[in-house]
Structures are given as structure tokens and as C-alpha cells.
């Protein structure tokens, strides 16, 4: 087995600069490449395929790699609103690192770090509760510098360790350089558009981007 270019921590929280940013795909790449466990603490939206089901289907790993969500909310909305509509109260103290058999645990958040989970707390507070480093997923194109720097600044102010940034989309070397220079964070991978995720594809991307 090739040696990892980056030494991944035992647990890693995948967050994004926005919703629909590609967190689930990046999570699946890491789960496949590291043979890790996957956990989505809050799933908002149960119609169709959930993020856990998507990752399970596209990694081809045994179901034992995929841990049950702490909260499963019906509507595809911000957790605080989806929970309210379901008559559920999300309690920050309900979140603890789950038991898992693998060497690594990949945790996928919901939306960005300032998405509220209830009337008082945000995803950022969930990250602090779990006390693990963050991998930030951002778009590669126009607008990403502002969104990424704002997110990095907030994480820094909360003293949340940032493992790195992944840019998702068409390769943009200037945006990569700007984020690294102004954000003082390493862009550890650039993932071009992936039209057909499959276990072999995810493994290849992991090897090319995180082991090159």
C-alpha cells in the first residue's frame, strides 16, 4: 500500500462553505481510500437516498462501515427548522463520538459551519463538542475565495484545528493560491468534476490526490 501523502487524524469532520458543495462525495472518497467508518450525525431530508445510503452505494464497502445517524429529520431544510417541523429538539449534548472498528472515522456535517441545529447552537458548536479537526470543502470557481476565507476565519476564532481545504470543481490554480496565502490553510486536494462515482473511481481519486 502506498504511504499517505497526508497523515490523516483518527477522526475528521467534513464541513463545507455551503450546502451542495460536494461534502458527501469528498467524504466517500476518504472513506473508500482510508477504509474508514462514516457517520452523518444529522440527516435532514429522508425522501429518496440519504447521504449515508449514497456513500454506502458508491464506496462498495460493507454496511459495517456506515454508522446510524443521531438525528433523522424528514424535510431537506436547515436542521433547526427540519427538527422543529418534525417536533424534535436537537440537544448538543446528545452528540458523542460513536464506537467504530475501523482506523479512521469520517464525519459529515450538514451545510456550513453556521447552519443552526437548534435555537442556540450551530454546526460549529457540534464540531467543538466532538473536539476533532476539520476538512473544509469549497467550490473551486468564482466566489470561493470570500466564502472560504470567511469560514476559515470563523474556525480560527473558535480555535477549531483545520486539517486542510479541498477544492471541488474545475481546477483553478489562482483560487488555490489565494486561499492558501490569505487563509493560511493548505489546499490538500483539487477534485475535478466527477460525473460517475464508483468504488474504483473513488479509490483512484484518493490515490491521485491524497497519495501523490
mmCIF file of N, CA, C and O in Angstrom, residues 45 52 54 64 73 75 78 84 110 116 133 136 151 155 165 172 174 188 202 208:
data_model
loop_
_atom_site.group_PDB
_atom_site.id
_atom_site.type_symbol
_atom_site.label_atom_id
_atom_site.label_comp_id
_atom_site.label_asym_id
_atom_site.label_seq_id
_atom_site.Cartn_x
_atom_site.Cartn_y
_atom_site.Cartn_z
ATOM 1 N N UNK A 45 -33.750 15.455 5.560
ATOM 2 C CA UNK A 45 -34.324 15.005 4.301
ATOM 3 C C UNK A 45 -34.234 13.505 4.168
ATOM 4 O O UNK A 45 -33.127 12.957 4.081
ATOM 5 N N UNK A 52 -25.878 8.880 3.812
ATOM 6 C CA UNK A 52 -25.266 7.618 4.242
ATOM 7 C C UNK A 52 -25.503 6.521 3.209
ATOM 8 O O UNK A 52 -24.593 5.750 2.871
ATOM 9 N N UNK A 54 -26.067 6.958 0.016
ATOM 10 C CA UNK A 54 -25.285 7.295 -1.184
ATOM 11 C C UNK A 54 -23.836 6.854 -1.010
ATOM 12 O O UNK A 54 -23.237 6.252 -1.910
ATOM 13 N N UNK A 64 -21.061 -2.364 7.648
ATOM 14 C CA UNK A 64 -20.495 -2.114 8.976
ATOM 15 C C UNK A 64 -19.646 -0.843 9.021
ATOM 16 O O UNK A 64 -19.298 -0.373 10.104
ATOM 17 N N UNK A 73 -34.136 13.617 10.151
ATOM 18 C CA UNK A 73 -35.193 14.616 10.042
ATOM 19 C C UNK A 73 -35.840 14.542 8.670
ATOM 20 O O UNK A 73 -35.156 14.343 7.664
ATOM 21 N N UNK A 75 -37.592 16.733 6.541
ATOM 22 C CA UNK A 75 -37.522 17.732 5.483
ATOM 23 C C UNK A 75 -36.075 18.093 5.124
ATOM 24 O O UNK A 75 -35.223 18.197 6.001
ATOM 25 N N UNK A 78 -32.648 23.338 6.802
ATOM 26 C CA UNK A 78 -31.698 23.527 7.896
ATOM 27 C C UNK A 78 -32.141 22.678 9.090
ATOM 28 O O UNK A 78 -33.333 22.586 9.381
ATOM 29 N N UNK A 84 -37.789 21.309 14.039
ATOM 30 C CA UNK A 84 -38.992 21.960 14.563
ATOM 31 C C UNK A 84 -40.249 21.414 13.888
ATOM 32 O O UNK A 84 -41.244 21.130 14.550
ATOM 33 N N UNK A 110 -23.766 19.016 8.182
ATOM 34 C CA UNK A 110 -24.919 19.457 7.391
ATOM 35 C C UNK A 110 -24.706 20.908 7.004
ATOM 36 O O UNK A 110 -24.628 21.782 7.879
ATOM 37 N N UNK A 116 -27.669 26.547 11.756
ATOM 38 C CA UNK A 116 -28.156 26.274 13.110
ATOM 39 C C UNK A 116 -28.717 24.867 13.260
ATOM 40 O O UNK A 116 -29.359 24.339 12.348
ATOM 41 N N UNK A 133 -10.524 17.732 14.329
ATOM 42 C CA UNK A 133 -10.166 18.678 13.263
ATOM 43 C C UNK A 133 -11.143 18.638 12.096
ATOM 44 O O UNK A 133 -11.917 17.683 11.935
ATOM 45 N N UNK A 136 -12.229 21.297 5.192
ATOM 46 C CA UNK A 136 -13.183 22.216 4.595
ATOM 47 C C UNK A 136 -13.286 21.986 3.095
ATOM 48 O O UNK A 136 -12.286 22.042 2.380
ATOM 49 N N UNK A 151 -15.064 31.312 6.248
ATOM 50 C CA UNK A 151 -15.213 30.079 7.028
ATOM 51 C C UNK A 151 -13.947 29.776 7.809
ATOM 52 O O UNK A 151 -14.003 29.419 8.994
ATOM 53 N N UNK A 155 -13.532 29.472 11.900
ATOM 54 C CA UNK A 155 -12.957 28.286 12.530
ATOM 55 C C UNK A 155 -11.752 28.666 13.384
ATOM 56 O O UNK A 155 -11.565 28.150 14.491
ATOM 57 N N UNK A 165 -7.980 22.132 3.192
ATOM 58 C CA UNK A 165 -9.085 22.521 2.320
ATOM 59 C C UNK A 165 -9.066 21.631 1.090
ATOM 60 O O UNK A 165 -7.996 21.294 0.573
ATOM 61 N N UNK A 172 -8.579 25.408 -10.546
ATOM 62 C CA UNK A 172 -8.351 26.851 -10.593
ATOM 63 C C UNK A 172 -7.150 27.167 -9.708
ATOM 64 O O UNK A 172 -7.280 27.323 -8.493
ATOM 65 N N UNK A 174 -5.271 29.803 -9.424
ATOM 66 C CA UNK A 174 -5.213 31.118 -8.784
ATOM 67 C C UNK A 174 -6.045 31.146 -7.505
ATOM 68 O O UNK A 174 -5.631 31.735 -6.501
ATOM 69 N N UNK A 188 -5.251 20.660 0.219
ATOM 70 C CA UNK A 188 -4.607 19.347 0.138
ATOM 71 C C UNK A 188 -5.060 18.540 -1.063
ATOM 72 O O UNK A 188 -4.455 17.513 -1.387
ATOM 73 N N UNK A 202 -13.528 6.332 -6.966
ATOM 74 C CA UNK A 202 -13.236 6.987 -5.697
ATOM 75 C C UNK A 202 -11.852 6.597 -5.187
ATOM 76 O O UNK A 202 -11.103 7.447 -4.677
ATOM 77 N N UNK A 208 -4.659 9.473 -6.356
ATOM 78 C CA UNK A 208 -4.072 10.550 -7.151
ATOM 79 C C UNK A 208 -3.973 11.869 -6.389
ATOM 80 O O UNK A 208 -3.031 12.635 -6.576
#
